[in-house]
Amino acid sequence: MNVNSGISERLIDEAIERGTAITHVEKVVTDTAEQLAQRIDIVSARAVGYVRANLIFNGGFEFDLDKWELQGNAWEVMEDDWGASARLHAAAPAGGRLVSASFPVKPGTWYAGSGDSMFQSDVGRSGFALEFFDLTGHSLGVTDTLKDGRHGFMNEQLRRNDFAVEALAPAAAVTGKIVFLWNGYVAGGGMGVRFVKVEQGRFPVTPFTSEASDRGAVAAIREEVVARAAADAAEAAARTTLSVRVNGAEAAIDQEAQVRADETGRLSAKWGLKVVAGNKVAGVLLNNDGQESNFTVLVDRFAIAQQAAGGVTKYPFVVGAVGGTPTVGIDGTLVVDGSILARAISVDRLSAITSRLGYVTAGQIDISGDGVGGWGYLRSANKWFNDGGWGWILARHTGGDTFVDMTCNGMGLQMQNATGRFRLWGPGFNLQNEGLTINQVDVIDTLNLRGQAVTVPSFASSAANVVSINHHVPGSEPLHTFILGSVFVMQTAPVSLTVDGALQWLGAGIAGTTVTGGIQVLLSPGSHTLTLFTPAMAGTAGSSIYALSTRR
């Protein structure tokens, strides 16, 4: 979020250099085509003993000569009353360099190098230098502070300040190194280097540390207002920065308001607030260019709060993340006067008067009144019961009426409980309340009927001269019944058929013949006794009787 970009970082560095102070700067330009009025106020406080981080590795030779580039015979690390130091003894050449490991740099940033040294030669020069390199490793130049003649080690911060060197990293700089260099050395007691340090910022340098982060506390506030006007443009801006650093941990608040206009009619108004804690950035930005405005919020969680009854804080609207997924939470009712566009919606309950759904997968669907005429239904477009149109509908009214209508090119199914009507039809048949009609040839191959659905048969036989059956007529309507009896008579004699004891047929036969008689009677529902009888002796064939009632 580009609000006061880089100001808070520079403000801390300036506060470290200034210490505890109040600075007021005013600038007014009235003698040029561009008129300018500017005021800057800086308030800073630095704790006593603040120490900036050491950017180089092994500056105190804690790890012997690891990462140091040695030039000029054999250097070695010694431990004595001066602590650990790198030494080059009497065999030292007239000139040479001892080079540290590289450290990363930011172009346009100041760096300061310092250390303590020993140079045991009455002639010659020695001291520390900063050297910067580009991405290819090419040197971009050396800045040094060489001292003349002999000197020994000294346990004083004044020595570090005196021998310190500072330089501004060039635009192409990527890395830097601190160098101890000498020239004009004449054989003597040798030379030594200890407590070497590079820190970000300008003089004064801070005491030696091997730690890679700052130690101490610093706080600063910077307020700037500027008004600028030229023949073709005008601009006004106000910027405020609050920044603190403790032991390398930083937090800052940057606020900027800016307006601008030029002779072409272009307008710009911007307000922004950036809140930084460590590497975490949050903020808001409001822009308006006269054509389009936008408001951007950069936070992990954005909420609108309300104070409910009893002082309880409620959050009706929250934007954040759940399980790493960006999420919008609404605790309450969402009212939308328009459309909601989404790839997926997952809800416990969804209520809508009208909905347009391309594809629906559901475990259960309950259909009830929708408030429009009391009907709830599933249907194809515009379909209604018995309207003659192709389509389908399943519907239920809040009053209890239910119907189904599926119609398609001479085929269909209709059911309605209010009228009790049922109809199923297709090619060559029509089944409805009044019955089944089949009006096509060769449409039935095999027809299975329930027993006694069309005919009701009964049969009995006997070796005697009399035989009876109990014939049952089902249903509620009388049925036409065909009764056939047969008996072989040994003597000439009469033969009779009776129904429930009443004579219905009387015949006769001569000796040695079979007598057969049949009748058709209308029998009422229920059981009836049918009997065939002859007074003559029956032959070996005996007697038999058969009855058949027809329902169609």
Coordinates of C-alpha atoms in Angstrom, one line a residue:
M1 CA 0.0 0.0 0.0
N2 CA 1.8 3.1 -1.3
V3 CA 1.2 5.6 1.6
N4 CA 4.3 7.6 2.6
S5 CA 6.4 4.9 1.0
G6 CA 9.8 4.5 2.8
I7 CA 9.3 7.5 5.1
S8 CA 8.9 5.5 8.3
E9 CA 12.2 3.5 7.6
R10 CA 14.1 6.7 6.9
L11 CA 12.6 8.4 9.9
I12 CA 13.9 5.8 12.3
D13 CA 17.4 6.0 10.8
E14 CA 17.4 9.8 11.1
A15 CA 16.1 9.5 14.7
I16 CA 19.0 7.1 15.6
E17 CA 21.5 9.7 14.2
R18 CA 19.8 12.7 15.9
G19 CA 19.1 11.1 19.2
T20 CA 16.5 12.8 21.4
A21 CA 15.6 16.1 19.7
I22 CA 13.0 18.3 18.2
T23 CA 13.6 19.6 14.7
H24 CA 11.6 22.2 12.9
V25 CA 12.2 23.0 9.2
E26 CA 10.4 25.7 7.1
K27 CA 11.0 26.3 3.4
V28 CA 9.4 29.1 1.4
V29 CA 10.2 29.7 -2.3
T30 CA 8.7 32.8 -3.9
D31 CA 11.3 33.9 -6.5
T32 CA 10.7 31.2 -9.1
A33 CA 7.9 30.2 -11.4
E34 CA 6.9 27.5 -8.9
Q35 CA 5.8 28.8 -5.6
L36 CA 6.5 26.5 -2.6
A37 CA 5.7 26.6 1.1
Q38 CA 6.8 23.6 3.3
R39 CA 7.0 22.8 7.0
I40 CA 8.5 19.7 8.5
D41 CA 8.5 18.9 12.3
I42 CA 10.3 15.9 13.7
V43 CA 10.2 14.8 17.3
S44 CA 12.5 11.9 18.2
A45 CA 13.7 10.0 21.2
R46 CA 16.6 7.5 21.4
A47 CA 17.3 5.5 24.5
V48 CA 20.7 5.7 26.0
G49 CA 23.0 3.0 24.7
Y50 CA 21.2 2.3 21.5
V51 CA 23.2 0.0 19.3
R52 CA 22.6 -0.6 15.6
A53 CA 22.9 -4.1 14.1
N54 CA 26.2 -5.4 12.6
L55 CA 25.6 -6.2 9.0
I56 CA 28.8 -8.3 8.5
F57 CA 29.5 -11.8 9.6
N58 CA 32.3 -12.6 12.1
G59 CA 33.2 -8.9 12.6
G60 CA 34.7 -9.8 16.0
F61 CA 36.6 -12.8 14.7
E62 CA 34.6 -15.1 16.9
F63 CA 34.9 -17.8 14.2
D64 CA 38.6 -17.3 13.5
L65 CA 39.1 -15.8 10.0
D66 CA 36.0 -17.4 8.5
K67 CA 34.6 -15.4 5.5
W68 CA 37.5 -12.9 5.6
E69 CA 39.5 -12.4 2.4
L70 CA 43.2 -12.3 3.3
Q71 CA 45.7 -10.2 1.3
G72 CA 49.2 -9.6 2.5
N73 CA 50.9 -12.8 3.8
A74 CA 49.5 -14.9 6.7
W75 CA 47.0 -13.3 9.0
E76 CA 46.1 -15.1 12.3
V77 CA 43.6 -14.6 15.1
M78 CA 45.0 -14.0 18.6
E79 CA 43.4 -13.8 22.0
D80 CA 45.1 -11.5 24.6
D81 CA 44.1 -8.6 26.8
W82 CA 42.6 -6.8 23.8
G83 CA 40.3 -9.7 23.2
A84 CA 40.1 -11.5 19.8
S85 CA 41.9 -9.7 16.9
A86 CA 43.3 -10.6 13.5
R87 CA 47.1 -10.0 13.4
L88 CA 49.7 -9.6 10.7
H89 CA 53.3 -9.7 12.2
A90 CA 56.7 -8.4 11.0
A91 CA 56.5 -10.1 7.6
A92 CA 53.7 -7.7 6.6
P93 CA 54.1 -6.3 3.1
A94 CA 54.2 -2.5 2.3
G95 CA 50.5 -2.5 1.2
G96 CA 47.5 -4.8 1.4
R97 CA 43.9 -5.4 2.2
L98 CA 41.8 -7.5 4.7
V99 CA 38.2 -7.8 3.2
S100 CA 35.0 -8.8 5.1
A101 CA 32.2 -11.0 3.8
S102 CA 29.7 -9.1 1.7
F103 CA 26.4 -7.7 3.1
P104 CA 23.2 -6.7 1.2
V105 CA 22.6 -3.0 0.5
K106 CA 19.8 -0.8 -0.7
P107 CA 20.7 1.8 -3.3
G108 CA 20.4 5.4 -2.0
T109 CA 20.9 4.3 1.6
W110 CA 23.7 5.4 3.9
Y111 CA 26.1 2.9 5.6
A112 CA 28.8 3.4 8.2
G113 CA 31.8 1.2 8.9
S114 CA 33.9 1.2 12.0
G115 CA 36.5 -0.8 13.9
D116 CA 39.7 -0.6 16.0
S117 CA 43.1 -1.2 14.5
M118 CA 46.8 -1.3 15.4
F119 CA 49.5 -0.1 12.9
Q120 CA 53.2 -0.5 14.2
S121 CA 55.0 1.6 11.6
D122 CA 56.2 5.2 11.9
V123 CA 55.4 5.8 8.2
G124 CA 52.6 4.7 6.0
R125 CA 48.9 5.0 6.2
S126 CA 46.1 2.6 7.3
G127 CA 42.3 2.6 8.0
F128 CA 38.9 1.3 7.0
A129 CA 37.0 1.7 3.7
L130 CA 33.5 0.8 2.3
E131 CA 33.3 -0.7 -1.2
F132 CA 30.0 -1.4 -3.1
F133 CA 29.4 -3.9 -5.9
D134 CA 26.8 -4.3 -8.7
L135 CA 24.9 -7.5 -9.6
T136 CA 27.8 -8.8 -11.6
G137 CA 30.3 -8.3 -8.7
H138 CA 31.9 -5.3 -10.4
S139 CA 33.3 -2.7 -7.9
L140 CA 31.4 0.6 -7.9
G141 CA 34.1 2.5 -6.0
V142 CA 35.8 2.7 -2.5
T143 CA 35.3 5.3 0.2
D144 CA 38.1 5.3 2.9
T145 CA 39.4 7.2 5.9
L146 CA 43.2 6.4 6.2
K147 CA 45.2 7.6 9.1
D148 CA 49.0 8.5 9.0
G149 CA 51.6 6.7 11.1
R150 CA 51.7 4.5 14.2
H151 CA 48.9 3.8 16.5
G152 CA 47.8 1.0 18.8
F153 CA 44.5 -0.6 19.9
M154 CA 42.2 1.6 22.2
N155 CA 39.2 0.7 24.2
E156 CA 37.3 3.9 23.5
Q157 CA 34.2 4.7 21.4
L158 CA 36.1 7.9 20.4
R159 CA 38.6 5.7 18.5
R160 CA 35.7 4.0 16.6
N161 CA 34.2 7.4 15.8
D162 CA 37.6 8.7 14.6
F163 CA 38.4 5.7 12.4
A164 CA 34.8 5.4 11.0
V165 CA 33.8 5.7 7.4
E166 CA 30.4 6.4 5.8
A167 CA 29.1 6.2 2.2
L168 CA 25.9 6.4 0.2
A169 CA 25.2 3.2 -1.7
P170 CA 25.1 3.9 -5.5
A171 CA 22.0 3.3 -7.6
A172 CA 23.3 0.0 -9.0
A173 CA 24.7 -1.3 -5.7
V174 CA 23.6 -4.8 -4.6
T175 CA 26.2 -5.7 -2.0
G176 CA 29.0 -4.1 0.0
K177 CA 32.1 -5.0 2.0
I178 CA 34.2 -3.3 4.7
V179 CA 38.0 -3.3 4.0
F180 CA 41.0 -2.7 6.3
L181 CA 43.7 -1.4 3.9
W182 CA 47.2 0.0 4.3
N183 CA 50.1 1.3 2.3
G184 CA 53.7 2.5 2.9
Y185 CA 54.3 0.1 5.7
V186 CA 57.9 -0.3 6.9
A187 CA 59.0 -3.4 8.8
G188 CA 58.1 -3.1 12.5
G189 CA 55.8 -4.7 15.0
G190 CA 53.1 -5.7 12.6
M191 CA 49.4 -4.7 12.5
G192 CA 46.0 -5.8 13.8
V193 CA 42.2 -5.4 13.4
R194 CA 39.4 -6.0 15.9
F195 CA 35.7 -5.3 16.5
V196 CA 34.8 -4.5 12.9
K197 CA 31.2 -3.4 12.2
V198 CA 29.0 -2.1 9.3
E199 CA 25.7 -0.5 10.2
Q200 CA 22.9 1.1 8.2
G201 CA 22.7 4.8 8.7
R202 CA 25.1 7.8 9.0
F203 CA 27.5 9.0 11.8
P204 CA 27.8 8.8 14.7
V205 CA 28.5 5.0 14.7
T206 CA 27.2 3.0 17.6
P207 CA 29.3 0.6 19.8
F208 CA 30.4 -2.8 18.4
T209 CA 28.0 -5.8 18.5
S210 CA 28.1 -9.1 16.7
E211 CA 24.3 -9.3 16.7
A212 CA 22.4 -8.9 13.4
S213 CA 19.6 -6.9 14.9
D214 CA 19.4 -3.5 16.7
R215 CA 19.5 -3.3 20.5
G216 CA 17.8 -0.4 22.2
A217 CA 14.7 1.7 21.6
V218 CA 14.0 4.7 19.4
A219 CA 10.7 6.6 18.6
A220 CA 10.0 9.4 16.2
I221 CA 7.1 11.5 14.8
R222 CA 7.3 13.4 11.6
E223 CA 4.7 15.9 10.3
E224 CA 5.0 17.5 6.9
V225 CA 2.7 19.9 5.1
V226 CA 3.5 21.3 1.7
A227 CA 1.7 23.6 -0.7
R228 CA 3.0 24.0 -4.3
A229 CA 1.7 26.1 -7.1
A230 CA 2.9 26.7 -10.7
A231 CA 1.4 28.2 -13.8
D232 CA 0.0 24.9 -14.9
A233 CA -0.6 22.9 -11.7
A234 CA -1.2 23.1 -8.0
E235 CA -0.7 20.6 -5.2
A236 CA -1.3 20.4 -1.4
A237 CA -0.2 17.5 0.8
A238 CA -0.1 16.6 4.5
R239 CA 1.8 13.6 5.8
T240 CA 2.2 12.2 9.3
T241 CA 4.4 9.3 10.3
L242 CA 4.8 7.6 13.7
S243 CA 7.5 5.0 14.1
V244 CA 9.2 3.0 16.8
R245 CA 12.0 0.4 16.9
V246 CA 13.0 -1.8 19.8
N247 CA 15.9 -4.3 19.4
G248 CA 15.2 -4.5 15.7
A249 CA 11.5 -4.9 15.9
E250 CA 9.6 -2.0 14.2
A251 CA 6.0 -0.6 14.1
A252 CA 4.8 2.4 12.2
I253 CA 1.7 4.4 11.2
D254 CA 1.8 6.5 8.0
Q255 CA -1.0 8.8 7.0
E256 CA -1.1 10.9 3.8
A257 CA -3.6 13.3 2.3
Q258 CA -2.9 14.8 -1.1
V259 CA -4.8 16.8 -3.7
R260 CA -3.7 17.9 -7.1
A261 CA -5.0 19.8 -10.2
D262 CA -3.5 20.8 -13.5
E263 CA -4.4 23.0 -16.4
T264 CA -5.7 20.1 -18.5
G265 CA -8.5 19.5 -16.1
R266 CA -7.0 16.4 -14.5
L267 CA -7.9 16.2 -10.8
S268 CA -6.6 13.9 -8.1
A269 CA -7.5 13.5 -4.4
K270 CA -6.0 10.8 -2.3
W271 CA -6.1 9.8 1.4
G272 CA -4.4 6.8 2.9
L273 CA -3.5 5.2 6.2
K274 CA -0.9 2.5 6.5
V275 CA -0.3 0.6 9.8
V276 CA 2.8 -1.6 9.9
A277 CA 3.9 -4.0 12.6
G278 CA 7.0 -6.0 11.7
N279 CA 6.4 -7.4 8.2
K280 CA 2.7 -7.2 8.5
V281 CA 1.0 -4.3 6.6
A282 CA -2.6 -3.1 7.0
G283 CA -4.3 0.0 5.9
V284 CA -6.9 1.9 3.9
L285 CA -6.7 3.9 0.7
L286 CA -9.3 6.3 -0.8
N287 CA -8.7 7.6 -4.3
N288 CA -10.7 9.9 -6.6
D289 CA -9.5 11.1 -10.0
G290 CA -12.7 12.9 -10.9
Q291 CA -13.8 10.0 -13.2
E292 CA -13.7 7.1 -10.8
S293 CA -13.3 6.7 -7.0
N294 CA -12.3 3.6 -5.1
F295 CA -11.8 2.7 -1.4
T296 CA -9.5 -0.2 -0.6
V297 CA -9.0 -1.9 2.7
L298 CA -6.0 -4.1 3.4
V299 CA -6.6 -6.2 6.6
D300 CA -6.9 -9.9 7.5
R301 CA -10.3 -9.3 9.1
F302 CA -12.7 -6.4 8.4
A303 CA -15.8 -6.1 10.6
I304 CA -18.7 -3.7 11.2
A305 CA -19.7 -3.7 14.8
Q306 CA -22.8 -2.7 16.7
Q307 CA -23.6 -2.4 20.4
A308 CA -26.6 -4.5 21.2
A309 CA -28.7 -4.5 24.4
G310 CA -26.8 -5.0 27.5
G311 CA -23.6 -3.5 26.0
V312 CA -22.8 -6.7 24.1
T313 CA -20.9 -6.0 20.9
K314 CA -22.3 -7.7 17.7
Y315 CA -20.6 -8.1 14.4
P316 CA -23.3 -8.2 11.7
F317 CA -20.7 -8.1 8.8
V318 CA -17.2 -9.6 8.8
V319 CA -14.7 -10.2 6.0
G320 CA -11.8 -12.5 6.8
A321 CA -10.5 -16.0 6.2
V322 CA -11.7 -19.4 7.4
G323 CA -9.2 -22.2 6.9
G324 CA -7.2 -20.0 4.6
T325 CA -10.2 -19.3 2.3
P326 CA -11.4 -15.7 1.9
T327 CA -14.8 -15.6 3.7
V328 CA -17.6 -13.0 4.2
G329 CA -19.7 -13.5 7.3
I330 CA -23.2 -12.0 7.9
D331 CA -24.8 -12.3 11.3
G332 CA -28.3 -11.2 10.5
T333 CA -30.5 -10.7 7.5
L334 CA -29.1 -9.8 4.1
V335 CA -31.5 -7.7 2.0
V336 CA -30.6 -7.5 -1.7
D337 CA -32.6 -5.4 -4.1
G338 CA -31.1 -6.9 -7.2
S339 CA -29.2 -10.0 -8.2
I340 CA -26.7 -12.2 -6.5
L341 CA -24.2 -13.8 -8.8
A342 CA -22.2 -16.8 -7.4
R343 CA -20.6 -20.0 -8.6
A344 CA -21.9 -21.8 -5.5
I345 CA -24.2 -21.1 -2.5
S346 CA -24.2 -23.4 0.5
V347 CA -27.0 -22.7 3.0
D348 CA -29.0 -24.6 5.7
R349 CA -32.2 -23.0 4.4
L350 CA -32.9 -21.1 1.2
S351 CA -36.2 -19.2 0.8
A352 CA -37.3 -17.5 -2.5
I353 CA -40.6 -16.5 -4.1
T354 CA -39.1 -17.0 -7.6
S355 CA -35.9 -18.7 -8.6
R356 CA -34.2 -19.7 -11.8
L357 CA -32.0 -22.8 -11.4
G358 CA -30.1 -24.4 -14.3
Y359 CA -29.3 -27.7 -12.5
V360 CA -30.6 -29.0 -9.2
T361 CA -29.3 -31.9 -7.1
A362 CA -31.5 -32.5 -4.0
G363 CA -32.0 -35.2 -1.5
Q364 CA -35.5 -34.1 -0.7
I365 CA -38.0 -31.5 -2.2
D366 CA -41.1 -30.5 -0.3
I367 CA -43.7 -28.7 -2.4
S368 CA -46.2 -26.4 -0.6
G369 CA -48.1 -23.2 -1.3
D370 CA -45.9 -20.4 -2.6
G371 CA -48.3 -17.7 -1.6
V372 CA -49.4 -17.1 -5.2
G373 CA -52.9 -18.7 -5.6
G374 CA -51.9 -21.2 -2.9
W375 CA -50.3 -23.6 -5.3
G376 CA -46.9 -25.3 -4.9
Y377 CA -45.6 -27.2 -7.9
L378 CA -42.8 -28.5 -10.1
R379 CA -43.5 -28.1 -13.8
S380 CA -42.1 -27.6 -17.3
A381 CA -42.6 -24.1 -18.7
N382 CA -46.2 -22.8 -18.4
K383 CA -47.7 -26.3 -18.1
W384 CA -51.0 -26.7 -16.2
F385 CA -53.5 -29.5 -15.6
N386 CA -55.4 -30.7 -18.6
D387 CA -54.4 -27.7 -20.8
G388 CA -53.6 -30.0 -23.8
G389 CA -50.0 -28.8 -24.0
W390 CA -47.0 -31.0 -23.9
G391 CA -45.1 -31.0 -20.7
W392 CA -45.4 -32.0 -17.1
I393 CA -46.6 -30.7 -13.7
L394 CA -46.8 -32.1 -10.1
A395 CA -48.8 -29.7 -8.0
R396 CA -50.4 -29.4 -4.5
H397 CA -52.7 -26.7 -3.2
T398 CA -52.6 -25.6 0.4
G399 CA -56.3 -26.7 0.5
G400 CA -55.2 -30.3 -0.2
D401 CA -56.0 -30.6 -3.9
T402 CA -53.2 -32.5 -5.7
F403 CA -52.8 -33.3 -9.4
V404 CA -50.3 -34.8 -11.9
D405 CA -50.3 -34.1 -15.6
M406 CA -47.6 -35.5 -17.9
T407 CA -48.5 -35.2 -21.6
C408 CA -46.3 -35.9 -24.6
N409 CA -47.2 -36.6 -28.3
G410 CA -50.3 -38.8 -27.8
M411 CA -49.1 -40.3 -24.5
G412 CA -49.8 -39.1 -21.0
L413 CA -50.8 -39.6 -17.4
Q414 CA -53.3 -37.5 -15.4
M415 CA -54.4 -37.8 -11.8
Q416 CA -56.4 -35.4 -9.7
N417 CA -57.8 -36.0 -6.2
A418 CA -60.3 -33.2 -6.2
T419 CA -62.3 -34.8 -9.1
G420 CA -61.1 -38.3 -8.5
R421 CA -60.2 -38.6 -12.2
F422 CA -57.5 -40.9 -13.5
R423 CA -56.3 -41.4 -17.0
L424 CA -53.3 -43.2 -18.6
W425 CA -53.1 -43.3 -22.4
G426 CA -50.8 -44.1 -25.2
P427 CA -50.7 -45.6 -28.7
G428 CA -53.8 -47.8 -29.1
F429 CA -55.1 -47.7 -25.6
N430 CA -56.9 -45.4 -23.1
L431 CA -57.3 -46.3 -19.4
Q432 CA -59.5 -44.1 -17.3
N433 CA -62.2 -44.2 -14.6
E434 CA -64.8 -45.6 -17.0
G435 CA -62.5 -48.5 -18.1
L436 CA -59.8 -49.7 -20.5
T437 CA -60.2 -49.2 -24.2
I438 CA -57.8 -50.9 -26.7
N439 CA -58.4 -49.9 -30.3
Q440 CA -55.4 -51.3 -32.1
V441 CA -54.8 -54.8 -33.6
D442 CA -51.9 -56.9 -32.4
V443 CA -51.1 -54.8 -29.4
I444 CA -51.4 -57.6 -26.8
D445 CA -49.1 -60.7 -26.9
T446 CA -49.8 -62.2 -23.5
L447 CA -52.5 -61.0 -21.1
N448 CA -52.4 -62.1 -17.5
L449 CA -55.7 -61.7 -15.7
R450 CA -56.4 -62.1 -12.0
G451 CA -58.4 -65.3 -11.2
Q452 CA -62.2 -64.9 -11.6
A453 CA -61.6 -61.5 -13.2
V454 CA -63.5 -62.6 -16.4
T455 CA -65.1 -66.1 -15.6
V456 CA -65.9 -68.0 -12.5
P457 CA -65.8 -71.8 -13.1
S458 CA -66.9 -74.7 -10.8
F459 CA -66.8 -78.5 -11.5
A460 CA -67.5 -81.8 -9.7
S461 CA -67.8 -85.5 -10.6
S462 CA -69.1 -88.6 -8.9
A463 CA -69.4 -92.4 -9.4
A464 CA -73.0 -92.2 -8.1
N465 CA -76.2 -91.2 -9.7
V466 CA -76.1 -87.7 -8.1
V467 CA -73.5 -85.0 -8.1
S468 CA -73.5 -81.5 -6.5
I469 CA -71.3 -78.4 -6.5
N470 CA -71.2 -75.2 -4.4
H471 CA -70.9 -72.4 -7.0
H472 CA -69.9 -68.9 -5.8
V473 CA -70.9 -65.8 -7.7
P474 CA -68.5 -62.9 -6.7
G475 CA -69.1 -59.1 -6.7
S476 CA -72.3 -57.2 -6.3
E477 CA -74.0 -57.8 -9.6
P478 CA -75.9 -61.0 -10.8
L479 CA -73.9 -63.0 -13.4
H480 CA -75.1 -65.2 -16.3
T481 CA -74.1 -68.7 -15.5
F482 CA -73.9 -71.7 -17.8
I483 CA -74.6 -75.1 -16.1
L484 CA -73.9 -78.4 -17.9
G485 CA -74.5 -81.9 -16.4
S486 CA -73.9 -85.4 -17.7
V487 CA -74.8 -88.9 -16.4
F488 CA -74.8 -92.5 -17.8
V489 CA -78.1 -94.3 -16.9
M490 CA -78.3 -98.1 -16.7
Q491 CA -82.1 -98.1 -17.0
T492 CA -84.5 -95.8 -18.8
A493 CA -85.1 -92.9 -16.3
P494 CA -85.5 -89.1 -16.0
V495 CA -82.5 -86.7 -15.3
S496 CA -82.9 -83.3 -13.6
L497 CA -80.8 -80.1 -12.9
T498 CA -81.7 -78.1 -9.8
V499 CA -80.4 -74.8 -8.5
D500 CA -80.7 -74.3 -4.8
G501 CA -83.4 -77.1 -4.8
A502 CA -85.4 -75.6 -7.6
L503 CA -85.8 -77.6 -10.8
Q504 CA -84.3 -75.8 -13.8
W505 CA -84.1 -78.6 -16.4
L506 CA -85.6 -82.1 -16.8
G507 CA -84.7 -84.7 -19.3
A508 CA -84.7 -88.6 -19.7
G509 CA -82.6 -91.3 -21.2
I510 CA -83.0 -95.0 -22.2
A511 CA -81.0 -97.7 -20.7
G512 CA -77.3 -97.8 -21.5
T513 CA -77.1 -94.2 -22.7
T514 CA -75.5 -90.9 -21.5
V515 CA -77.8 -88.1 -20.8
T516 CA -76.5 -84.5 -21.0
G517 CA -78.4 -81.4 -20.1
G518 CA -77.5 -77.7 -20.0
I519 CA -79.1 -74.4 -18.9
Q520 CA -78.2 -70.7 -18.6
V521 CA -79.5 -68.9 -15.6
L522 CA -78.9 -65.5 -13.9
L523 CA -77.5 -66.1 -10.5
S524 CA -77.3 -63.4 -7.8
P525 CA -74.1 -62.8 -5.9
G526 CA -73.3 -65.4 -3.3
S527 CA -73.1 -69.2 -3.0
H528 CA -75.5 -71.6 -4.9
T529 CA -76.0 -75.4 -4.8
L530 CA -76.1 -76.9 -8.2
T531 CA -77.3 -80.6 -8.4
L532 CA -77.6 -83.3 -11.2
F533 CA -79.8 -86.3 -10.3
T534 CA -81.3 -89.5 -11.8
P535 CA -83.2 -92.2 -10.0
A536 CA -81.5 -94.9 -12.2
M537 CA -78.3 -96.6 -11.4
A538 CA -75.3 -94.8 -12.9
G539 CA -72.9 -96.7 -15.1
T540 CA -69.2 -96.9 -14.7
A541 CA -68.8 -93.4 -16.1
G542 CA -70.7 -91.9 -13.2
S543 CA -72.1 -88.4 -13.2
S544 CA -70.5 -84.9 -13.6
I545 CA -71.6 -81.2 -13.4
Y546 CA -69.9 -78.0 -14.6
A547 CA -70.8 -74.4 -14.1
L548 CA -69.4 -71.2 -15.6
S549 CA -70.3 -67.6 -14.6
T550 CA -69.1 -64.8 -16.9
R551 CA -68.2 -61.3 -15.8
R552 CA -67.7 -59.8 -19.3

